[in-house]
């Protein structure tokens, strides 16, 4: 029986042109993050299924590719539910594995520890255009740093990387989970309702302030609270400058907002603005929620104008490592939207800078072995001089062969005939 | 409940020191193979389970991590066997996915196509020291090249890479599946017994010629054939030079061995010797079998003296792509033993050449935000000058902090105090 030529449903083969850009981007990312003292690490692509099902992953936990038990451990006949037949699962992000890694290896690592991870993750989403069920994530995290030096270094490293990839005029939107809560509390909402309110707030960019108001009222919240709440956002609409926005909130919310929280955010903004290397704006976005329930403090997101929507983000999650060790460790991370950056560069027809020259040597079929040595020596010399040289047999349809090689970036062709 | 800190059974976390070496080796491999015109590609880590269970993978097919069906497709209650509950499997090598990739994308690729793949594979082996159930493979393959130019380029590219990684004085052992068969046929064995005979022959380096003789006789083969067969190996023991060994066989086997086959092998040896860039010996090894049943012609293996046993290998497999497309395509590949190379370099205390200087800036805890900007600007400048600079808060136990940073390769420390 003929085998299936297609990749599994929802995943894709990566062809040479895309692969070249992925390799280039990976290289820029690794070089830049290393300069900032981030250290590459790797964890297995599979985790124990219990680690992936601990409610930290939110909706992603419903999308786990699960791995069947093997050998004697598998009892299909008596199995009642999925968890009877699986032991591992494919990771759906790099944050859960990082926390496990740190818990397992903290004694061998410096503190604070600055980690860089680039790796595949898997989510059994419904397949759709441009979204795949296997994709690459690229995260930097600082573990063991309670102060805002973590946020500052993460933002500087990420924006420097984006700048080196040719992006400019983008935004880093910043907010604080504790500011979100203070605004809700000040408006008279109860703590038990915060998550539901933030889910609605998160839709602000799609449905506008009117839409948010309607949905909150439909969900049964008091008109007085909803009006007071949305009044804050109204007043903040022209206060994108962090110092200004946060200053306004500190004044308005008074005792609802701890001064340490607003001061912290102002310090981050001030320092990043003064020390940044790329062309971007840091803006205060009080509607920024970030879905993951594990965030405990600062949250941020990258917005690139050419690409509607978020192109990466992150925040502080001081309570996750405690799930593994029983003892919390301050933690803050920034994930760059690797796949979206690749997509953007592909669409823009990105050309890799300073690429070595690609030359193809086409050798006639009947070229004798003893003369081939000379061709190979010539190729060796050209390679030592920095060229990429492919030595191949000349096809009957030489024109087509050259066209295909040109698609792969070959600019020069040298032909070898026996009669020469 | 506290979560599990350990990686899943049989897989491992990769710590900074090893990761640095892995990144370095990957970089040398990619750079060198690209110079030889190999093009990086990637395929998903999962394949349809039918593609992985087509008998091409030999013993590896028993070691597949299988992925549970999801949602409505899963019927645990009526499931009778494993294949009822799984649809995908984790790839156990990179060759099956490459053949599927080529079948799927041949129209968009040059012919011949020279592919480079570096990726993880998974095998549910019994966990044991130094062998992991997730590991990295690194393959180059040339698809669509029937002539020995494929073998020559593969061997030159692989040995150049090993040379650049600092290896010298190693061996590339070479043989031919059709020579193996000719020797067996000449000795009077029947074709149906070849696989069993080759399994015994493959043990030559462990049990010696006496051991092979004993096992073949125990397996019921005629003494006359066994003696005639082993006589050949005896005579070949001092003929490691390819031309000499193959020449002897051509003379001895006569019509059993097609002259085209021995000529082909001699051409490979002659050309590689003349054009090679690394210090190694190409030797004829008539006992080399290579386990995979898909090989159809030349086979080869890397032997590094510091490392008993094979450190990579490959060969020609002209009939595998036909399993996908119904039409065979000449194919030849060489897999470098990535994990073994890393192990060897780790054991040798390998130091990465020309590494940027790593400097840590330790900033006192009470250092004020407004002064921090100056520290960050200084770091920015140092990074632009090629240093890797980590900016961190100074811990109470500064001595221990520095020791941990030294383990990560930090050579210089700059301290910032508020009083300065």
PDB file of N, CA and C in Angstrom, chain A residues 40-123:
ATOM      1  N   UNK A  40      21.080  29.400  26.946  1.00  0.00           N
ATOM      2  CA  UNK A  40      20.184  28.403  26.357  1.00  0.00           C
ATOM      3  C   UNK A  40      20.078  27.130  27.213  1.00  0.00           C
ATOM      4  N   UNK A  41      18.888  26.637  27.356  1.00  0.00           N
ATOM      5  CA  UNK A  41      18.644  25.323  27.979  1.00  0.00           C
ATOM      6  C   UNK A  41      17.623  24.583  27.121  1.00  0.00           C
ATOM      7  N   UNK A  42      17.474  23.280  27.375  1.00  0.00           N
ATOM      8  CA  UNK A  42      16.436  22.502  26.688  1.00  0.00           C
ATOM      9  C   UNK A  42      15.805  21.501  27.630  1.00  0.00           C
ATOM     10  N   UNK A  43      14.536  21.272  27.436  1.00  0.00           N
ATOM     11  CA  UNK A  43      13.838  20.230  28.196  1.00  0.00           C
ATOM     12  C   UNK A  43      13.224  19.260  27.193  1.00  0.00           C
ATOM     13  N   UNK A  44      12.880  18.033  27.641  1.00  0.00           N
ATOM     14  CA  UNK A  44      12.237  17.090  26.718  1.00  0.00           C
ATOM     15  C   UNK A  44      10.905  17.653  26.192  1.00  0.00           C
ATOM     16  N   UNK A  45      10.509  17.218  25.014  1.00  0.00           N
ATOM     17  CA  UNK A  45       9.242  17.683  24.425  1.00  0.00           C
ATOM     18  C   UNK A  45       8.034  17.081  25.129  1.00  0.00           C
ATOM     19  N   UNK A  46       8.265  16.005  25.889  1.00  0.00           N
ATOM     20  CA  UNK A  46       7.170  15.383  26.646  1.00  0.00           C
ATOM     21  C   UNK A  46       7.331  15.681  28.131  1.00  0.00           C
ATOM     22  N   UNK A  47       6.194  15.804  28.815  1.00  0.00           N
ATOM     23  CA  UNK A  47       6.192  15.946  30.271  1.00  0.00           C
ATOM     24  C   UNK A  47       5.224  14.912  30.849  1.00  0.00           C
ATOM     25  N   UNK A  48       5.404  14.602  32.130  1.00  0.00           N
ATOM     26  CA  UNK A  48       4.420  13.754  32.773  1.00  0.00           C
ATOM     27  C   UNK A  48       3.060  14.430  32.682  1.00  0.00           C
ATOM     28  N   UNK A  49       2.046  13.648  32.398  1.00  0.00           N
ATOM     29  CA  UNK A  49       0.736  14.223  32.091  1.00  0.00           C
ATOM     30  C   UNK A  49       0.197  15.031  33.285  1.00  0.00           C
ATOM     31  N   UNK A  50       0.544  14.626  34.512  1.00  0.00           N
ATOM     32  CA  UNK A  50       0.064  15.365  35.687  1.00  0.00           C
ATOM     33  C   UNK A  50       0.627  16.783  35.710  1.00  0.00           C
ATOM     34  N   UNK A  51       1.877  16.961  35.270  1.00  0.00           N
ATOM     35  CA  UNK A  51       2.481  18.296  35.253  1.00  0.00           C
ATOM     36  C   UNK A  51       1.785  19.224  34.254  1.00  0.00           C
ATOM     37  N   UNK A  52       1.206  18.629  33.219  1.00  0.00           N
ATOM     38  CA  UNK A  52       0.557  19.440  32.183  1.00  0.00           C
ATOM     39  C   UNK A  52      -0.906  19.704  32.496  1.00  0.00           C
ATOM     40  N   UNK A  53      -1.429  19.024  33.526  1.00  0.00           N
ATOM     41  CA  UNK A  53      -2.868  19.123  33.814  1.00  0.00           C
ATOM     42  C   UNK A  53      -3.089  19.711  35.200  1.00  0.00           C
ATOM     43  N   UNK A  54      -2.311  20.756  35.540  1.00  0.00           N
ATOM     44  CA  UNK A  54      -2.393  21.294  36.896  1.00  0.00           C
ATOM     45  C   UNK A  54      -3.134  22.619  36.948  1.00  0.00           C
ATOM     46  N   UNK A  55      -3.890  22.901  35.886  1.00  0.00           N
ATOM     47  CA  UNK A  55      -4.732  24.107  35.821  1.00  0.00           C
ATOM     48  C   UNK A  55      -3.945  25.392  35.574  1.00  0.00           C
ATOM     49  N   UNK A  56      -2.605  25.318  35.442  1.00  0.00           N
ATOM     50  CA  UNK A  56      -1.832  26.522  35.155  1.00  0.00           C
ATOM     51  C   UNK A  56      -1.954  26.895  33.687  1.00  0.00           C
ATOM     52  N   UNK A  57      -2.241  25.919  32.864  1.00  0.00           N
ATOM     53  CA  UNK A  57      -2.192  26.129  31.423  1.00  0.00           C
ATOM     54  C   UNK A  57      -3.483  26.642  30.828  1.00  0.00           C
ATOM     55  N   UNK A  58      -4.509  26.808  31.648  1.00  0.00           N
ATOM     56  CA  UNK A  58      -5.786  27.326  31.158  1.00  0.00           C
ATOM     57  C   UNK A  58      -6.346  26.476  30.027  1.00  0.00           C
ATOM     58  N   UNK A  59      -6.833  27.144  28.992  1.00  0.00           N
ATOM     59  CA  UNK A  59      -7.467  26.458  27.858  1.00  0.00           C
ATOM     60  C   UNK A  59      -6.527  25.471  27.166  1.00  0.00           C
ATOM     61  N   UNK A  60      -5.216  25.755  27.213  1.00  0.00           N
ATOM     62  CA  UNK A  60      -4.261  24.897  26.523  1.00  0.00           C
ATOM     63  C   UNK A  60      -4.296  23.464  27.030  1.00  0.00           C
ATOM     64  N   UNK A  61      -4.741  23.275  28.264  1.00  0.00           N
ATOM     65  CA  UNK A  61      -4.764  21.921  28.818  1.00  0.00           C
ATOM     66  C   UNK A  61      -5.781  21.036  28.106  1.00  0.00           C
ATOM     67  N   UNK A  62      -6.727  21.675  27.422  1.00  0.00           N
ATOM     68  CA  UNK A  62      -7.699  20.882  26.656  1.00  0.00           C
ATOM     69  C   UNK A  62      -7.129  20.440  25.321  1.00  0.00           C
ATOM     70  N   UNK A  63      -5.949  20.963  24.975  1.00  0.00           N
ATOM     71  CA  UNK A  63      -5.408  20.749  23.625  1.00  0.00           C
ATOM     72  C   UNK A  63      -4.157  19.876  23.630  1.00  0.00           C
ATOM     73  N   UNK A  64      -3.980  19.088  24.696  1.00  0.00           N
ATOM     74  CA  UNK A  64      -2.746  18.308  24.822  1.00  0.00           C
ATOM     75  C   UNK A  64      -2.773  17.077  23.916  1.00  0.00           C
ATOM     76  N   UNK A  65      -1.695  16.875  23.150  1.00  0.00           N
ATOM     77  CA  UNK A  65      -1.477  15.593  22.491  1.00  0.00           C
ATOM     78  C   UNK A  65      -0.941  14.637  23.558  1.00  0.00           C
ATOM     79  N   UNK A  66      -1.701  13.564  23.822  1.00  0.00           N
ATOM     80  CA  UNK A  66      -1.314  12.647  24.890  1.00  0.00           C
ATOM     81  C   UNK A  66      -0.612  11.414  24.325  1.00  0.00           C
ATOM     82  N   UNK A  67       0.325  10.871  25.094  1.00  0.00           N
ATOM     83  CA  UNK A  67       1.152   9.763  24.623  1.00  0.00           C
ATOM     84  C   UNK A  67       0.695   8.469  25.299  1.00  0.00           C
ATOM     85  N   UNK A  68       0.448   7.463  24.463  1.00  0.00           N
ATOM     86  CA  UNK A  68      -0.057   6.174  24.960  1.00  0.00           C
ATOM     87  C   UNK A  68       0.992   5.475  25.830  1.00  0.00           C
ATOM     88  N   UNK A  69       0.519   4.880  26.944  1.00  0.00           N
ATOM     89  CA  UNK A  69       1.418   4.028  27.730  1.00  0.00           C
ATOM     90  C   UNK A  69       1.925   2.891  26.852  1.00  0.00           C
ATOM     91  N   UNK A  70       3.043   2.289  27.251  1.00  0.00           N
ATOM     92  CA  UNK A  70       3.656   1.256  26.446  1.00  0.00           C
ATOM     93  C   UNK A  70       3.802  -0.049  27.229  1.00  0.00           C
ATOM     94  N   UNK A  71       3.835  -1.152  26.501  1.00  0.00           N
ATOM     95  CA  UNK A  71       4.135  -2.465  27.073  1.00  0.00           C
ATOM     96  C   UNK A  71       3.171  -2.867  28.168  1.00  0.00           C
ATOM     97  N   UNK A  72       3.736  -3.354  29.245  1.00  0.00           N
ATOM     98  CA  UNK A  72       2.920  -3.917  30.326  1.00  0.00           C
ATOM     99  C   UNK A  72       2.077  -2.873  31.050  1.00  0.00           C
ATOM    100  N   UNK A  73       2.448  -1.601  30.891  1.00  0.00           N
ATOM    101  CA  UNK A  73       1.712  -0.563  31.611  1.00  0.00           C
ATOM    102  C   UNK A  73       0.351  -0.284  30.988  1.00  0.00           C
ATOM    103  N   UNK A  74       0.179  -0.710  29.749  1.00  0.00           N
ATOM    104  CA  UNK A  74      -1.061  -0.407  29.025  1.00  0.00           C
ATOM    105  C   UNK A  74      -2.080  -1.531  29.216  1.00  0.00           C
ATOM    106  N   UNK A  75      -3.251  -1.180  29.752  1.00  0.00           N
ATOM    107  CA  UNK A  75      -4.332  -2.157  29.884  1.00  0.00           C
ATOM    108  C   UNK A  75      -5.564  -1.600  29.193  1.00  0.00           C
ATOM    109  N   UNK A  76      -5.625  -1.825  27.893  1.00  0.00           N
ATOM    110  CA  UNK A  76      -6.725  -1.263  27.101  1.00  0.00           C
ATOM    111  C   UNK A  76      -8.068  -1.850  27.511  1.00  0.00           C
ATOM    112  N   UNK A  77      -8.044  -3.140  27.879  1.00  0.00           N
ATOM    113  CA  UNK A  77      -9.296  -3.857  28.157  1.00  0.00           C
ATOM    114  C   UNK A  77     -10.040  -3.300  29.374  1.00  0.00           C
ATOM    115  N   UNK A  78      -9.277  -2.835  30.388  1.00  0.00           N
ATOM    116  CA  UNK A  78      -9.943  -2.340  31.597  1.00  0.00           C
ATOM    117  C   UNK A  78     -10.006  -0.809  31.655  1.00  0.00           C
ATOM    118  N   UNK A  79      -9.489  -0.152  30.601  1.00  0.00           N
ATOM    119  CA  UNK A  79      -9.406   1.305  30.626  1.00  0.00           C
ATOM    120  C   UNK A  79     -10.793   1.938  30.619  1.00  0.00           C
ATOM    121  N   UNK A  80     -10.991   2.899  31.523  1.00  0.00           N
ATOM    122  CA  UNK A  80     -12.281   3.606  31.587  1.00  0.00           C
ATOM    123  C   UNK A  80     -12.160   5.002  30.975  1.00  0.00           C
ATOM    124  N   UNK A  81     -11.050   5.682  31.250  1.00  0.00           N
ATOM    125  CA  UNK A  81     -10.899   7.057  30.756  1.00  0.00           C
ATOM    126  C   UNK A  81      -9.488   7.281  30.218  1.00  0.00           C
ATOM    127  N   UNK A  82      -9.313   8.418  29.550  1.00  0.00           N
ATOM    128  CA  UNK A  82      -8.042   8.710  28.890  1.00  0.00           C
ATOM    129  C   UNK A  82      -6.848   8.562  29.808  1.00  0.00           C
ATOM    130  N   UNK A  83      -6.987   9.059  31.042  1.00  0.00           N
ATOM    131  CA  UNK A  83      -5.834   9.030  31.931  1.00  0.00           C
ATOM    132  C   UNK A  83      -5.400   7.620  32.319  1.00  0.00           C
ATOM    133  N   UNK A  84      -6.266   6.616  32.052  1.00  0.00           N
ATOM    134  CA  UNK A  84      -5.861   5.231  32.311  1.00  0.00           C
ATOM    135  C   UNK A  84      -4.844   4.734  31.277  1.00  0.00           C
ATOM    136  N   UNK A  85      -4.861   5.319  30.097  1.00  0.00           N
ATOM    137  CA  UNK A  85      -4.022   4.775  29.019  1.00  0.00           C
ATOM    138  C   UNK A  85      -2.847   5.679  28.611  1.00  0.00           C
ATOM    139  N   UNK A  86      -2.725   6.864  29.239  1.00  0.00           N
ATOM    140  CA  UNK A  86      -1.602   7.736  28.879  1.00  0.00           C
ATOM    141  C   UNK A  86      -0.736   8.027  30.108  1.00  0.00           C
ATOM    142  N   UNK A  87       0.547   8.254  29.877  1.00  0.00           N
ATOM    143  CA  UNK A  87       1.422   8.670  30.980  1.00  0.00           C
ATOM    144  C   UNK A  87       2.111  10.005  30.705  1.00  0.00           C
ATOM    145  N   UNK A  88       2.415  10.277  29.426  1.00  0.00           N
ATOM    146  CA  UNK A  88       3.077  11.528  29.081  1.00  0.00           C
ATOM    147  C   UNK A  88       2.156  12.375  28.202  1.00  0.00           C
ATOM    148  N   UNK A  89       2.532  13.644  28.029  1.00  0.00           N
ATOM    149  CA  UNK A  89       1.839  14.509  27.072  1.00  0.00           C
ATOM    150  C   UNK A  89       2.866  15.398  26.406  1.00  0.00           C
ATOM    151  N   UNK A  90       2.550  15.894  25.191  1.00  0.00           N
ATOM    152  CA  UNK A  90       3.431  16.845  24.516  1.00  0.00           C
ATOM    153  C   UNK A  90       3.249  18.210  25.195  1.00  0.00           C
ATOM    154  N   UNK A  91       4.332  18.907  25.472  1.00  0.00           N
ATOM    155  CA  UNK A  91       4.237  20.222  26.120  1.00  0.00           C
ATOM    156  C   UNK A  91       3.457  21.190  25.218  1.00  0.00           C
ATOM    157  N   UNK A  92       2.615  22.033  25.855  1.00  0.00           N
ATOM    158  CA  UNK A  92       1.844  23.021  25.092  1.00  0.00           C
ATOM    159  C   UNK A  92       2.461  24.415  25.206  1.00  0.00           C
ATOM    160  N   UNK A  93       3.447  24.575  26.102  1.00  0.00           N
ATOM    161  CA  UNK A  93       4.225  25.802  26.140  1.00  0.00           C
ATOM    162  C   UNK A  93       5.592  25.471  26.730  1.00  0.00           C
ATOM    163  N   UNK A  94       6.443  26.510  26.894  1.00  0.00           N
ATOM    164  CA  UNK A  94       7.782  26.277  27.451  1.00  0.00           C
ATOM    165  C   UNK A  94       7.879  26.733  28.901  1.00  0.00           C
ATOM    166  N   UNK A  95       6.792  27.281  29.444  1.00  0.00           N
ATOM    167  CA  UNK A  95       6.853  27.835  30.798  1.00  0.00           C
ATOM    168  C   UNK A  95       6.728  26.742  31.861  1.00  0.00           C
ATOM    169  N   UNK A  96       5.771  25.840  31.672  1.00  0.00           N
ATOM    170  CA  UNK A  96       5.645  24.728  32.622  1.00  0.00           C
ATOM    171  C   UNK A  96       6.937  23.889  32.660  1.00  0.00           C
ATOM    172  N   UNK A  97       7.481  23.494  31.487  1.00  0.00           N
ATOM    173  CA  UNK A  97       8.749  22.745  31.532  1.00  0.00           C
ATOM    174  C   UNK A  97       9.888  23.543  32.188  1.00  0.00           C
ATOM    175  N   UNK A  98       9.930  24.858  31.969  1.00  0.00           N
ATOM    176  CA  UNK A  98      10.988  25.670  32.579  1.00  0.00           C
ATOM    177  C   UNK A  98      10.895  25.617  34.108  1.00  0.00           C
ATOM    178  N   UNK A  99       9.689  25.735  34.630  1.00  0.00           N
ATOM    179  CA  UNK A  99       9.533  25.703  36.085  1.00  0.00           C
ATOM    180  C   UNK A  99       9.947  24.337  36.641  1.00  0.00           C
ATOM    181  N   UNK A 100       9.585  23.274  35.929  1.00  0.00           N
ATOM    182  CA  UNK A 100      10.023  21.951  36.362  1.00  0.00           C
ATOM    183  C   UNK A 100      11.543  21.849  36.289  1.00  0.00           C
ATOM    184  N   UNK A 101      12.132  22.312  35.207  1.00  0.00           N
ATOM    185  CA  UNK A 101      13.585  22.316  35.014  1.00  0.00           C
ATOM    186  C   UNK A 101      14.280  23.043  36.160  1.00  0.00           C
ATOM    187  N   UNK A 102      13.761  24.221  36.494  1.00  0.00           N
ATOM    188  CA  UNK A 102      14.405  25.022  37.537  1.00  0.00           C
ATOM    189  C   UNK A 102      14.287  24.325  38.889  1.00  0.00           C
ATOM    190  N   UNK A 103      13.119  23.751  39.157  1.00  0.00           N
ATOM    191  CA  UNK A 103      12.939  23.028  40.416  1.00  0.00           C
ATOM    192  C   UNK A 103      13.909  21.861  40.511  1.00  0.00           C
ATOM    193  N   UNK A 104      14.148  21.220  39.380  1.00  0.00           N
ATOM    194  CA  UNK A 104      15.000  20.031  39.338  1.00  0.00           C
ATOM    195  C   UNK A 104      16.479  20.371  39.424  1.00  0.00           C
ATOM    196  N   UNK A 105      16.870  21.533  38.904  1.00  0.00           N
ATOM    197  CA  UNK A 105      18.298  21.826  38.728  1.00  0.00           C
ATOM    198  C   UNK A 105      18.795  23.086  39.426  1.00  0.00           C
ATOM    199  N   UNK A 106      17.944  23.705  40.298  1.00  0.00           N
ATOM    200  CA  UNK A 106      18.296  25.017  40.867  1.00  0.00           C
ATOM    201  C   UNK A 106      19.681  25.022  41.516  1.00  0.00           C
ATOM    202  N   UNK A 107      20.069  23.914  42.147  1.00  0.00           N
ATOM    203  CA  UNK A 107      21.361  23.866  42.844  1.00  0.00           C
ATOM    204  C   UNK A 107      22.550  24.028  41.914  1.00  0.00           C
ATOM    205  N   UNK A 108      22.358  23.673  40.639  1.00  0.00           N
ATOM    206  CA  UNK A 108      23.457  23.770  39.682  1.00  0.00           C
ATOM    207  C   UNK A 108      23.411  25.046  38.859  1.00  0.00           C
ATOM    208  N   UNK A 109      22.490  25.951  39.202  1.00  0.00           N
ATOM    209  CA  UNK A 109      22.311  27.144  38.378  1.00  0.00           C
ATOM    210  C   UNK A 109      22.590  28.393  39.202  1.00  0.00           C
ATOM    211  N   UNK A 110      23.074  29.461  38.543  1.00  0.00           N
ATOM    212  CA  UNK A 110      23.239  30.714  39.277  1.00  0.00           C
ATOM    213  C   UNK A 110      21.873  31.293  39.646  1.00  0.00           C
ATOM    214  N   UNK A 111      21.853  32.161  40.657  1.00  0.00           N
ATOM    215  CA  UNK A 111      20.624  32.856  41.010  1.00  0.00           C
ATOM    216  C   UNK A 111      20.905  34.334  41.043  1.00  0.00           C
ATOM    217  N   UNK A 112      20.159  35.157  40.332  1.00  0.00           N
ATOM    218  CA  UNK A 112      19.078  34.759  39.433  1.00  0.00           C
ATOM    219  C   UNK A 112      19.581  33.984  38.212  1.00  0.00           C
ATOM    220  N   UNK A 113      18.683  33.207  37.624  1.00  0.00           N
ATOM    221  CA  UNK A 113      19.018  32.426  36.441  1.00  0.00           C
ATOM    222  C   UNK A 113      18.274  32.994  35.241  1.00  0.00           C
ATOM    223  N   UNK A 114      19.030  33.268  34.195  1.00  0.00           N
ATOM    224  CA  UNK A 114      18.425  33.841  32.983  1.00  0.00           C
ATOM    225  C   UNK A 114      18.422  32.784  31.889  1.00  0.00           C
ATOM    226  N   UNK A 115      17.239  32.278  31.560  1.00  0.00           N
ATOM    227  CA  UNK A 115      17.126  31.150  30.636  1.00  0.00           C
ATOM    228  C   UNK A 115      16.624  31.580  29.271  1.00  0.00           C
ATOM    229  N   UNK A 116      17.170  30.944  28.248  1.00  0.00           N
ATOM    230  CA  UNK A 116      16.669  31.105  26.878  1.00  0.00           C
ATOM    231  C   UNK A 116      16.240  29.737  26.372  1.00  0.00           C
ATOM    232  N   UNK A 117      15.008  29.658  25.893  1.00  0.00           N
ATOM    233  CA  UNK A 117      14.521  28.415  25.305  1.00  0.00           C
ATOM    234  C   UNK A 117      13.942  28.690  23.922  1.00  0.00           C
ATOM    235  N   UNK A 118      14.355  27.888  22.942  1.00  0.00           N
ATOM    236  CA  UNK A 118      13.700  27.917  21.632  1.00  0.00           C
ATOM    237  C   UNK A 118      13.302  26.478  21.351  1.00  0.00           C
ATOM    238  N   UNK A 119      12.035  26.218  21.202  1.00  0.00           N
ATOM    239  CA  UNK A 119      11.636  24.826  21.018  1.00  0.00           C
ATOM    240  C   UNK A 119      10.225  24.696  20.502  1.00  0.00           C
ATOM    241  N   UNK A 120       9.918  23.495  20.054  1.00  0.00           N
ATOM    242  CA  UNK A 120       8.581  23.221  19.544  1.00  0.00           C
ATOM    243  C   UNK A 120       7.610  22.954  20.675  1.00  0.00           C
ATOM    244  N   UNK A 121       6.366  23.373  20.471  1.00  0.00           N
ATOM    245  CA  UNK A 121       5.271  23.006  21.362  1.00  0.00           C
ATOM    246  C   UNK A 121       4.121  22.520  20.486  1.00  0.00           C
ATOM    247  N   UNK A 122       3.190  21.812  21.104  1.00  0.00           N
ATOM    248  CA  UNK A 122       2.114  21.175  20.352  1.00  0.00           C
ATOM    249  C   UNK A 122       0.756  21.510  20.968  1.00  0.00           C
ATOM    250  N   UNK A 123      -0.193  21.886  20.153  1.00  0.00           N
ATOM    251  CA  UNK A 123      -1.555  22.096  20.624  1.00  0.00           C
ATOM    252  C   UNK A 123      -2.529  21.537  19.599  1.00  0.00           C
TER     253      UNK A 123
END
